[in-house]
Every structure is written in C-alpha cells, then in structure tokens.
Coordinates of C-alpha atoms in Angstrom, one line a residue:
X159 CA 65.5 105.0 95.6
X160 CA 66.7 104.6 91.8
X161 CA 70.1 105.7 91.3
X162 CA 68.3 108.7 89.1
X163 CA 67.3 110.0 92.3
X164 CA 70.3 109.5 94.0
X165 CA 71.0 112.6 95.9
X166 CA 74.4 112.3 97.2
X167 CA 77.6 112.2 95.6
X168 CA 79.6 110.0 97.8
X169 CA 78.9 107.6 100.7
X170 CA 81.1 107.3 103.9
X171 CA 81.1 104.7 106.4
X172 CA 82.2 105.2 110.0
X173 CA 81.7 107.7 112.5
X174 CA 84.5 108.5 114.9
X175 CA 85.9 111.4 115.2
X176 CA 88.5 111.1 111.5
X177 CA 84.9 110.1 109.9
X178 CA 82.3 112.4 111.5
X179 CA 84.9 115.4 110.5
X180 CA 85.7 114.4 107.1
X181 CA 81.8 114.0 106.4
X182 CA 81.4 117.7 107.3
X183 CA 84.5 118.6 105.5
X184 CA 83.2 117.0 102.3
X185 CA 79.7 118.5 102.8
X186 CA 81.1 122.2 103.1
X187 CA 83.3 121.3 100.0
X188 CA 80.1 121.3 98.5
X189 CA 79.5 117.1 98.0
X190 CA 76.8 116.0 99.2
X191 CA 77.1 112.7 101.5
X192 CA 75.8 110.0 102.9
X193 CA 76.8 108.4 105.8
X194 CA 76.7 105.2 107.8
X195 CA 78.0 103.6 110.8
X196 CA 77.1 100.3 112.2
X197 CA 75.5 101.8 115.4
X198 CA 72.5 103.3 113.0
X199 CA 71.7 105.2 115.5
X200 CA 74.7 107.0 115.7
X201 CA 74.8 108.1 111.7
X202 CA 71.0 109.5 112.7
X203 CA 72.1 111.3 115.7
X204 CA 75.5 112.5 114.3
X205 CA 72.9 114.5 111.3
X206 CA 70.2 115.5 113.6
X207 CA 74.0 117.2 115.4
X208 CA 76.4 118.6 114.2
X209 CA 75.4 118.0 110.1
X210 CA 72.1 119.6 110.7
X211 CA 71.3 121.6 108.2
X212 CA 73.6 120.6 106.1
X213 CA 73.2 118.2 102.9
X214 CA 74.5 115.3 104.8
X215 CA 71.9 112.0 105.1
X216 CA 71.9 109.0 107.2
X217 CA 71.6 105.5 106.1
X218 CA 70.1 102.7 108.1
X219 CA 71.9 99.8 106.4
X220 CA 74.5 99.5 103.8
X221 CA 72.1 98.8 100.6
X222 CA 70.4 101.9 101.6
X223 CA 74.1 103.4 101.6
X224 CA 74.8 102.2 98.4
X225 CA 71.9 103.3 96.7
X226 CA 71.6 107.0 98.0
X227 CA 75.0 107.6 95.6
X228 CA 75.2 108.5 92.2
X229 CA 77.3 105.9 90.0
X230 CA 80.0 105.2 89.8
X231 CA 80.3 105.3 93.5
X232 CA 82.8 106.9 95.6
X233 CA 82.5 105.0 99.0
X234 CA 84.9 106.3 101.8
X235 CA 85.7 104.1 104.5
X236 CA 86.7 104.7 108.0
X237 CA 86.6 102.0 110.5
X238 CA 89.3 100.2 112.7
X239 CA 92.4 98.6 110.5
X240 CA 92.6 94.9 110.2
X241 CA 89.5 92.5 109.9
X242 CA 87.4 94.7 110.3
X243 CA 88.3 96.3 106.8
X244 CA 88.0 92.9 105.3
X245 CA 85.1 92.3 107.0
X246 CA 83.2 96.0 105.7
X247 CA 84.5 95.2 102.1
X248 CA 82.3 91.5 101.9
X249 CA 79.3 93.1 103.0
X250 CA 80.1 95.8 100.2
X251 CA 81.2 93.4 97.2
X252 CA 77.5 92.4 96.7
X253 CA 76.2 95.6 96.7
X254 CA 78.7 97.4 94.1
X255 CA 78.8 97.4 90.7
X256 CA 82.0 97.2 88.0
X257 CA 83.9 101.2 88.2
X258 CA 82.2 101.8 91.7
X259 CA 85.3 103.0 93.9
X260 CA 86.2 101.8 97.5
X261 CA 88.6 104.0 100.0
X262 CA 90.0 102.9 102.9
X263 CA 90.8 106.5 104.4
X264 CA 92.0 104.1 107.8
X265 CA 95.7 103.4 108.9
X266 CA 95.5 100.0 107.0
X267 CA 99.0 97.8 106.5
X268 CA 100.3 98.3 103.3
X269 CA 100.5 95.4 102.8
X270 CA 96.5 94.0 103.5
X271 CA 96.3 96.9 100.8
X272 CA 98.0 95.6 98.2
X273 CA 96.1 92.3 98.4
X274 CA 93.0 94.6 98.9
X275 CA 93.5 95.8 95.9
X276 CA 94.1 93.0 93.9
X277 CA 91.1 91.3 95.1
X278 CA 88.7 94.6 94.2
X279 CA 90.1 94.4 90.7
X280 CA 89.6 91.1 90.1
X281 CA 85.9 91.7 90.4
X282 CA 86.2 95.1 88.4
X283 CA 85.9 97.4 90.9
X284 CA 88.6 100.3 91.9
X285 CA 90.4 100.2 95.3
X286 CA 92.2 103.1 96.7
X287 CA 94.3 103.1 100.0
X288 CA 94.6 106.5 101.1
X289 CA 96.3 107.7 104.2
X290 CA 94.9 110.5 106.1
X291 CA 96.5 112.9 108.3
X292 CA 96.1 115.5 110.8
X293 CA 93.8 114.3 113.3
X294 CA 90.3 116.2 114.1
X295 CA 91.2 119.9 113.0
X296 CA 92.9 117.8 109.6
X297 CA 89.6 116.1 109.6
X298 CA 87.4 119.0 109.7
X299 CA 89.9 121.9 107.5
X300 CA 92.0 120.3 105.3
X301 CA 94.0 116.8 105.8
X302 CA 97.0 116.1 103.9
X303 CA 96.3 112.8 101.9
X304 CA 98.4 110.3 100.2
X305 CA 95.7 108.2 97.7
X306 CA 97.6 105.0 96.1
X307 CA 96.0 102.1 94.5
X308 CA 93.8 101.6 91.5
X309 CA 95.3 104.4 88.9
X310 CA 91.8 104.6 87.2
X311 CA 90.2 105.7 90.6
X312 CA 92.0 108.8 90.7
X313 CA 90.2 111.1 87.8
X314 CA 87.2 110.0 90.4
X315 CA 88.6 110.9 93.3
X316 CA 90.9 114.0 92.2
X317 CA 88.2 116.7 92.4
X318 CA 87.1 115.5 95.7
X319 CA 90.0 115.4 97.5
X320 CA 91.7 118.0 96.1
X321 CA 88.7 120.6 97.5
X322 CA 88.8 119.0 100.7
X323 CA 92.6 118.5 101.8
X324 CA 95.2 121.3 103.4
X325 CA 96.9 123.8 101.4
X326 CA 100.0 124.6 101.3
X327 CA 101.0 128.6 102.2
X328 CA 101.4 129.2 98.3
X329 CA 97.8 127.7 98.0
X330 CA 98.9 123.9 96.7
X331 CA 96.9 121.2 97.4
X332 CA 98.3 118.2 100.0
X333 CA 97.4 115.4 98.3
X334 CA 99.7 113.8 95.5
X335 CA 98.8 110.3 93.8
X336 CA 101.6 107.9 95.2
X337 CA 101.0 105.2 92.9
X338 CA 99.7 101.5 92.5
X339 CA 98.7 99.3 95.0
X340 CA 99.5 99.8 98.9
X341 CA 101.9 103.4 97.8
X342 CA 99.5 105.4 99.7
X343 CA 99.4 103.6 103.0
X344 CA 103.4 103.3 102.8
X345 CA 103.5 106.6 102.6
X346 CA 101.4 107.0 105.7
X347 CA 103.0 104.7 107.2
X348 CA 106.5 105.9 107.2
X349 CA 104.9 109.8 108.0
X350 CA 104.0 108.5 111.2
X351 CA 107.6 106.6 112.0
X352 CA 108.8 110.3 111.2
X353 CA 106.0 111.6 113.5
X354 CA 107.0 109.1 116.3
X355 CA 110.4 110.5 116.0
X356 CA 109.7 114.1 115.6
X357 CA 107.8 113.6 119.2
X358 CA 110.5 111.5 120.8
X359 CA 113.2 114.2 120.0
X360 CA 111.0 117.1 121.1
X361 CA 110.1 115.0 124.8
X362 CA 114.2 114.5 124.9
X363 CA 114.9 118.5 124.1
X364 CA 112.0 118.6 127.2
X365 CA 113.5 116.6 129.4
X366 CA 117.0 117.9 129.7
X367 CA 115.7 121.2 130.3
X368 CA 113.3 120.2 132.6
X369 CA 115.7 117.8 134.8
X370 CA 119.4 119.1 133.9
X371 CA 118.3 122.9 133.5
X372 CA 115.7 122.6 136.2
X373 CA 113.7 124.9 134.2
X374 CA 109.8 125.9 134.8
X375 CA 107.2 124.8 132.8
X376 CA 106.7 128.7 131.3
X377 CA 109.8 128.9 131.1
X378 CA 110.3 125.7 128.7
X379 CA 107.1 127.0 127.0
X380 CA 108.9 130.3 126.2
X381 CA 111.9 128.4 124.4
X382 CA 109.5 126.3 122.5
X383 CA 107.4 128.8 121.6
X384 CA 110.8 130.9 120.4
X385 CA 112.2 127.8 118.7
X386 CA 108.9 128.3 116.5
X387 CA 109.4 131.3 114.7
X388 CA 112.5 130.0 113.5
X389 CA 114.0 127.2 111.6
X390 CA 111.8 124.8 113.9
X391 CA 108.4 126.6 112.4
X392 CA 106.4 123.2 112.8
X393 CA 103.1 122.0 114.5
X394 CA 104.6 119.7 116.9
X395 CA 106.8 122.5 118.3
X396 CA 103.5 124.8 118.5
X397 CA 101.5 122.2 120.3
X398 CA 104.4 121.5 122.8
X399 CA 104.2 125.3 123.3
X400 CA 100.9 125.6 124.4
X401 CA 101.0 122.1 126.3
X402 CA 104.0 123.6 128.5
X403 CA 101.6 126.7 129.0
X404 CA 97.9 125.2 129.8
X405 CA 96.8 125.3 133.3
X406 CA 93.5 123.3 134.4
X407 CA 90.7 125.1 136.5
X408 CA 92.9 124.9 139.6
X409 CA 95.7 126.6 137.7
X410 CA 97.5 123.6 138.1
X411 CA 100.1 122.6 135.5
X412 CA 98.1 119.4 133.4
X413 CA 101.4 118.5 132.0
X414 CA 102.9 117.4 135.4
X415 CA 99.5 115.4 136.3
X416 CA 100.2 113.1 132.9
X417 CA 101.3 109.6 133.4
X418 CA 104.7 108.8 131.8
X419 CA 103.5 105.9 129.5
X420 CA 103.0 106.3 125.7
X421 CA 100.4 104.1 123.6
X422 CA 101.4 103.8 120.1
X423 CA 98.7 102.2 117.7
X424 CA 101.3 100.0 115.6
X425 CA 102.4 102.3 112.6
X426 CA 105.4 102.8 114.2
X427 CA 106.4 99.3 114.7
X428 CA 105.2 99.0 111.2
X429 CA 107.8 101.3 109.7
X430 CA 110.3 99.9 111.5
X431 CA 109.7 96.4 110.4
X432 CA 109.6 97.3 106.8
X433 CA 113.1 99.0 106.9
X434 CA 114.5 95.9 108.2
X435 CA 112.7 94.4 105.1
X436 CA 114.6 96.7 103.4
X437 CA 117.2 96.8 104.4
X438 CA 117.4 100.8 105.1
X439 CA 118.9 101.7 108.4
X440 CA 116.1 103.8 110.6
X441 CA 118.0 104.1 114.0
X442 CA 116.0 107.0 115.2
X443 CA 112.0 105.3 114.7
X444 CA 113.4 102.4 115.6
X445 CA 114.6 104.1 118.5
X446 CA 111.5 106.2 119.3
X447 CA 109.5 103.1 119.0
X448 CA 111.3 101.3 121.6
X449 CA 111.1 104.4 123.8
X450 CA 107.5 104.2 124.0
X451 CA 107.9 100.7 124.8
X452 CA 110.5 101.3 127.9
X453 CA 107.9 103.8 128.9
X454 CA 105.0 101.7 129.0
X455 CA 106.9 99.4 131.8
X456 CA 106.5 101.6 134.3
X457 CA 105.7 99.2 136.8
X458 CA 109.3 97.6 136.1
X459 CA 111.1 101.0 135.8
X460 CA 109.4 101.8 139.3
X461 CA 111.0 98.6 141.0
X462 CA 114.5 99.3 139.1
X463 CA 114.6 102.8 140.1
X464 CA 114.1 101.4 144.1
X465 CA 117.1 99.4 143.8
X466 CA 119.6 101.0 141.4
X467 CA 120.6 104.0 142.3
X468 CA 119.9 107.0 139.6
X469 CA 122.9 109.3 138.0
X470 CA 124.0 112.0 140.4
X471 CA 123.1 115.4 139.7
X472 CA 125.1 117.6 137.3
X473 CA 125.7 121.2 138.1
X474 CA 125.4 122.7 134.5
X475 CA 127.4 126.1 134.3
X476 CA 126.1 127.6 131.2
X477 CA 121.9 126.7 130.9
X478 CA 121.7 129.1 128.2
X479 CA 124.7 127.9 126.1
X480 CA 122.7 124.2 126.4
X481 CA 119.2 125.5 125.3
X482 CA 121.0 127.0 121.8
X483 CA 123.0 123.5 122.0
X484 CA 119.3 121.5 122.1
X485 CA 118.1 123.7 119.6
X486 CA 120.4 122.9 117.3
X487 CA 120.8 119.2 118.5
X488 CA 117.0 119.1 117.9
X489 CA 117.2 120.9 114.4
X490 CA 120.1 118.2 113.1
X491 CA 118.2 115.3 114.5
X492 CA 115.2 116.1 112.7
X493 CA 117.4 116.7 109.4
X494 CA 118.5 112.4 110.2
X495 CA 115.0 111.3 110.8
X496 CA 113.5 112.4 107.6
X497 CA 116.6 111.5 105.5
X498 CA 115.9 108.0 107.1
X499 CA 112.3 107.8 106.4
X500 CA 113.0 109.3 102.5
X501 CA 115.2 106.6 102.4
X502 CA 113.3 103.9 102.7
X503 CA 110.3 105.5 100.3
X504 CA 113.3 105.1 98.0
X505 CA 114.2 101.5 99.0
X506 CA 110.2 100.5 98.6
X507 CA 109.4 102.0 96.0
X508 CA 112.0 99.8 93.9
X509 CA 110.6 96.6 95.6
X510 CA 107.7 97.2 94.9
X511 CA 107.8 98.9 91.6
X512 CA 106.3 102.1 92.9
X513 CA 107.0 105.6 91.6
X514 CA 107.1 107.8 94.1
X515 CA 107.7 111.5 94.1
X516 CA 109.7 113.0 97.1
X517 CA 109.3 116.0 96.2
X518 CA 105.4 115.3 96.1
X519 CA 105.6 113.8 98.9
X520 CA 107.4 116.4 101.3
X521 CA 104.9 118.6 99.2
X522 CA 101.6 116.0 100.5
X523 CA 103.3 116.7 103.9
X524 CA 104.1 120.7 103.9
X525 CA 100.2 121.4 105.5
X526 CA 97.5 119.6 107.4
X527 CA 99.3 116.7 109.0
X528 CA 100.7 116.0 111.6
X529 CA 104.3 116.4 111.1
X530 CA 103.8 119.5 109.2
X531 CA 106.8 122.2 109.4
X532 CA 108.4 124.7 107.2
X533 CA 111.5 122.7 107.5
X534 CA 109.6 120.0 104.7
X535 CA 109.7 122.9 101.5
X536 CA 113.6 122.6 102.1
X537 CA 113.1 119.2 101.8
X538 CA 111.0 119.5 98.3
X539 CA 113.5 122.1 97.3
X540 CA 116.3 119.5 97.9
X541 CA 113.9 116.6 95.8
X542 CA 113.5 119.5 92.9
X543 CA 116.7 119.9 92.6
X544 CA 117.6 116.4 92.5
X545 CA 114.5 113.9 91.3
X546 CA 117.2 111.1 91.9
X547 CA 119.1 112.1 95.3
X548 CA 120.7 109.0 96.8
X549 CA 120.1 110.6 100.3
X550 CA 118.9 114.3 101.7
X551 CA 122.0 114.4 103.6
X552 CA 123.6 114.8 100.4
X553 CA 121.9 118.1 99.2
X554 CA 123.7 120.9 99.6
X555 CA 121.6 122.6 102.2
X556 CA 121.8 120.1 104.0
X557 CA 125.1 118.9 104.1
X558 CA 125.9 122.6 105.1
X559 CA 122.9 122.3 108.2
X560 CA 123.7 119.4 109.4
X561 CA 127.8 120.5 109.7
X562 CA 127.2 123.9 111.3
X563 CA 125.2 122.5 114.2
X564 CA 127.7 119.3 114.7
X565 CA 129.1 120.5 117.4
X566 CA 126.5 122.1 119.6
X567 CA 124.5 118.6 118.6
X568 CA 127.4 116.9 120.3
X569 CA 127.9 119.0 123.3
X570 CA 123.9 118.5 123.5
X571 CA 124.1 114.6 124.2
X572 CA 127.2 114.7 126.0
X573 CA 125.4 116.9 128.5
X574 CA 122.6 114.5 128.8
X575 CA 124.6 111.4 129.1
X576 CA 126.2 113.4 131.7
X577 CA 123.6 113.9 133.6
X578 CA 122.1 110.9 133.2
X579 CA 119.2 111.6 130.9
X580 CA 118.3 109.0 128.3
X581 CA 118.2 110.7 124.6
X582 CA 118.0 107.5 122.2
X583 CA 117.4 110.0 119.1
X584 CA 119.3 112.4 119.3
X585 CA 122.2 110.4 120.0
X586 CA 121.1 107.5 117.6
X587 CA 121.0 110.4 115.1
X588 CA 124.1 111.9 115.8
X589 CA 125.8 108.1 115.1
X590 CA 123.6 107.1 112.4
X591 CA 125.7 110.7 110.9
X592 CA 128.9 109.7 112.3
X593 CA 128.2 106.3 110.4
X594 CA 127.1 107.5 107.0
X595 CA 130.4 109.3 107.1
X596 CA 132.7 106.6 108.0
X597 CA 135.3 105.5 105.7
X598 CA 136.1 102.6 107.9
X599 CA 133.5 101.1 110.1
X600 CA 134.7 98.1 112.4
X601 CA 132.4 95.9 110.6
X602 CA 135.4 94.4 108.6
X603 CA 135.8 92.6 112.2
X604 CA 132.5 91.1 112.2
X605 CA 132.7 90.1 108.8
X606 CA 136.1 88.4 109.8
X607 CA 134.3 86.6 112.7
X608 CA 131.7 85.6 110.5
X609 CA 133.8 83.9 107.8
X610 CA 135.9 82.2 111.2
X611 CA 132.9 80.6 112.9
X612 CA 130.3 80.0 109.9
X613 CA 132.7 79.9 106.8
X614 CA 130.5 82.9 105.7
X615 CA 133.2 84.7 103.6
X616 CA 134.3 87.8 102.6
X617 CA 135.5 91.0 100.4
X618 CA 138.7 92.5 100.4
X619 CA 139.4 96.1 100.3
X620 CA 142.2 96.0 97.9
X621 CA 140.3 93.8 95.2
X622 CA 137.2 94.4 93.2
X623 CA 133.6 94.4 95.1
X624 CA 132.0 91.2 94.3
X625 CA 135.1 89.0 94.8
X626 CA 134.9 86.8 97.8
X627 CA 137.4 85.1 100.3
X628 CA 137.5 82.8 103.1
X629 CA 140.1 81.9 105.5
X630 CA 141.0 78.9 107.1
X631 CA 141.5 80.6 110.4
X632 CA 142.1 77.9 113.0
X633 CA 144.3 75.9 110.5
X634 CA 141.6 72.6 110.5
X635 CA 138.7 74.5 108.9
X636 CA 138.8 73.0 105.0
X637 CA 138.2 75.9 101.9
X638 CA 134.6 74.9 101.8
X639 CA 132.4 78.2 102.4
X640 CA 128.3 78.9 103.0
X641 CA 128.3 80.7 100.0
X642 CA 125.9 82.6 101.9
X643 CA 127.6 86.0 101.8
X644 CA 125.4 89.1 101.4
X645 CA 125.5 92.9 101.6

C-alpha cells in the first residue's frame, strides 16, 4: 500500500480494554484507524466485533501498521509500562520517518519518558507521553488527557484529542498541553496519588460507619448517595453509592463477599517517591499507599488479630451528629490531598523546567477521569485567581472551608481512634494542617540533636536565615562542623 492510498489517519497499537475503547472512540470521532496488537489475531477479531462496521482496519504486522497511515504519522500506543515500551519503540524506529509522531497513551514513569523523548528526537521524530484517564467508559466517551513531550507534536495531535476527550459541563475540552518532556506522565502520575487518596479517605468514612455506627449497607449507600448532591458531587462518591447498593443474583450484598486486600499497579508509590525527591510533604498518598500495603498482609494481620486483642467497642451516643462530622472530615481531607498533590506539580515543575498550568490542570481533571468532582472548578477558580499561589490552602475559599469544618474533622478522628478504627488520611490530613499552621514545630529539637551527635549545625531564631551555628554540647566536641546543613 503506498502512503497515497493510505486510508487511515492514525495507527494504534494494543488491544486491552484502554486500547480497544480508545480505537472506537477515535473512530466515532470520525478518524479513521488502524490497529494492531501482537496477538494478530486479536486486532482481526476485535474488527470483525465490536469495530464492525466501522472504519477501523487490522494490521498483521507493524510495517503493515505503519504503512496503512497517512504521513506524518500519528501512532498511539497502549501496551504494558516498562520494557515493553522500550521494546515496541525499536521495532517502530525503523519503520518511521523524520515528523512521524509516537504516543505512549500508557501509565509510563516520567522519568523513562523524558529519556523517551530525548532519544525520539535525536532521530527526528516527535515523542509525546500522554496520560490517560477514566478507565473503560473514559476510554470509550471521553478521557481526560494530559499530552507532554515534543511541543511540535501537539498542532498534530490537538484536533484529535481534543474531539475525543471528556468535556467539561460548560462544554471545555480535558486535555491541556503540560509541557516538554515527561510533563504529561507527571501529571498522571500525581492524579492517581490523588486518586489513591480520594479512595482511601472514602473506605475510612466507610468503615467508621460501618463498624462504630453499625450501619447497613443501604443505609451507608443512602449517605453516600446524599453526600453526592452536595459539595462531595464527585465520581468516586457516585460509584461508592451504587457499590454499597448492588446485590448479586442471590440478592446477596457483593460488597461483603470482597476480600480486604488492595493491588495498586505502582503510580502510587511513584508519586510518593518523587515528593520525597522533592522535597514536598504528601502525608496522605504516602499514607494511602502504605494502607494498601498493610492490607495486602492479610495473612499477618490474621495471625496478629489471634493474639492481640482488638479495641473494645464504643457505644456512640449521637450516629447522626458523626455522619455530618465524616462528611465534613471527608470534605477537609480531600481539600489536604489535592493541596499536597498541587504542590508538588509546583515543586517539579521548577526542577524540571516545566510550565505547568494548575488551573489547566484542575481544568484536564474537572470531567472523564477518575478523580473527577465538582469540588476541582473551585480548585481552577482558586489557580485563576492566583496563577502563582504558593499553596491552595491559602486561597480564600479555602482557607474559609477548611476552618468551618475543623472541628467536626476533629471530632471525626477522635471518634475513630476511639473506637479503634485505623483512619491514616484523615488524621494524616488533619496534622499535615495542624502542621502548615505551626509557628513553632518541635523540630528545633531535632535540629539541636543533630548538631550534638553529627556536628550538623544550625539556625537561630533571633538571627537572619542563612546564618549557621554549632555547639559544643558535651564540652569535648571541638567547633569543627559537617557543613552539611540543609533545609
């Protein structure tokens, strides 16, 4: 086939369910595509399905791939993160031709992208990393997107993506260009660090009603579903809603039957390891991270639970005071996890020379993914208001949200310490706040400790920052420092 005859518009590579989705997606968008997967026989089948009809081809081998698309190709990829990216790209390079354009639409490490990127543009070509999310229905309706790599792809890839991706209630499209390099995976990345905390908060809201409150399954289903006409208006809140409500054939609760041990595919772990790179303190990923991880040991939590002894029961006198408590425990927490995700977008994006938009970004994430809530167009408010916000604590609405429900948050995890109920994010939350606040944290203690065991030194609070001290504290330590002071 000469490229004059090339019939489709774009290739994509990988059918699971993001890819198989995303190719009828693009076909309804009205781009013509051709598709390919390793198992050929799966690209055939997957068009004689559910693209029959439709202008979607299959191709038996990558050069066939390559050649059924119009130049400068647009090659979407969507296969497992890691080698076998790497591995997909060196069968491509000898294929493609200077301006063709490679996507990896995968949860790739920002940082492989970088390097991805700088290797693709070294032999001409155009690299983008662009995280999708949203899952199947994203897949299939409208995803949000978050494209970052080589700038000169994006006139390319603009069109397309902006026809296929969510929209936001106004009618805006979710997909902003994040910027060079690995931007768009980073972003992705610290969406889902947000997402793992979003869950974590909404299982801990779950669990003291279900074993403080003793409350039914409908019944939790009902406050959910009440919490999200309101200020909690978000996807994960709707889902929780109808999990709390499904019954299987039998009429049997399916929640109750589920086995209390998360996965997690890394992105968490990810996010977590770049804000210690940062710098940028993320208490409540961190914390929902390490909650899936005390979950998975179940074995180990079944052998402790035989020998030490659980918290006694607490008789809680007012149920429905402590549901408006969790709401706005829940509501504050959530406030704390995206001010620590924003954050760190702020801290990378001076490492690494990005510029990133918040208010794009909360924008990118206001429809299709999975974290989407009305709560993020406060959020881009806040970001519109103020390009160059230190933190989103520090907007005024806000500031004001996060005061009014102080108290109800605190009565919240008192209750569930009380009873005996771990809540590592909502309470991680609530100290991170107490934290940001705090004229006078106790680390001037381990600073001292530091500077009396390892000569490590330190500032004084009635001198200028940047002035440095040490003390000879056992009488026999000499003035000579580690000069390896740091904040």
């Amino acid at each position: 086939m000469t490229q004059a005859q090339a019939p489709c518009e774009l290739g994509l590579i990988g059918l699971a369910v993001m890819g198989e989705n995303l190719a009828l997606n693009i076909e309804r968008r009205g781009f013509p595509v051709c598709v390919y997967n390793r198992t050929a026989a799966r690209a055939q089948a997957f068009v004689d399905g559910r693209g029959a009809g439709s202008r979607i081809i299959a191709a038996n081998s990558l050069p066939q791939l390559v050649d059924a698309i119009a130049r400068p190709r647009r090659i979407l990829m969507l296969v497992k993160a890691g080698a076998p990216v790497d591995e997909l790209i060196a069968q491509l390079l000898p294929l493609l031709s200077p301006g063709d354009v490679l996507v990896d639409c995968g949860n790739s490490l920002y940082t492989d992208t970088i390097r991805r990127t700088r290797e693709a543009e070294a032999r001409g070509l155009l690299y983008v990393g662009c995280g999708v999310s949203g899952g199947e229905d994203g897949a299939l309706n409208g995803p949000s997107m978050m494209p970052g790599g080589s700038a000169g792809a994006w006139p390319a890839l603009r069109p397309l993506f902006e026809a296929i991706c969510a929209r936001t209630p106004a009618g805006e499209p979710c997909v902003q260009w994040m910027g060079a390099d690995g931007a768009g995976h980073f972003v992705k990345m610290v969406h889902n660090g947000i997402e793992y905390g979003d869950m974590q908060l909404i299982a801990e809201t779950y669990d003291v009603m279900r074993r403080a409150l003793r409350l039914s399954n409908d019944a939790m289903s009902k406050v959910f579903g009440d919490w999200n006409r309101g200020e909690l208006d978000s996807y994960l809140v709707e889902i929780t809603r109808d999990i709390l409500a499904f019954r299987d054939a039998n009429g049997q609760a399916v929640i109750d039957r589920i086995l209390d041990a998360a996965g997690q595919k890394g992105t968490g772990r990810w996010t977590v390891a770049a804000a210690l790179e940062e710098g940028v303190p993320l208490q409540l990923t961190t914390e929902a991270v390490f909650a899936r991880n005390l979950s998975a040991a179940r074995d180990e939590r079944l052998a402790a639970a035989a020998l030490l002894a659980p918290a006694p029961p607490v008789q809680i006198a007012d149920a429905h005071g402590l549901v408006a408590d969790l709401r706005e425990a829940l509501y504050a927490a959530k406030i704390v996890s995206y001010a620590q995700g924003f954050a760190l977008l702020k801290a990378a994006a001076a490492t690494h020379h990005w510029e990133l938009d918040p208010a794009g970004i909360a924008l990118t994430w206001r429809a299709g993914c999975i974290i989407r809530s009305a709560f993020l167009g406060e959020i881009r408010n806040a970001f519109t208001r103020d390009p160059q916000l230190q933190n989103l604590v520090l907007d005024d609405f806000f500031a004001q949200a996060l005061q009014r429900r102080e108290a109800g948050w605190r009565r919240a995890v008192t209750a569930a310490i009380a009873a005996g109920i771990p809540v590592p994010c909502l309470s991680a939350a609530l100290a991170w706040w107490d934290g940001y606040r705090c004229t006078g944290l106790p680390t001037n203690l381990i600073q001292a400790q530091r500077d009396y065991f390892g000569a490590h030194t330190y500032e004084r609070s009635d001198r200028q920052r940047g002035e440095v001290f040490h003390t000879d504290w056992t009488g026999h330590g000499g003035a000579t420092t580690s000069q390896s002071y740091s904040t």
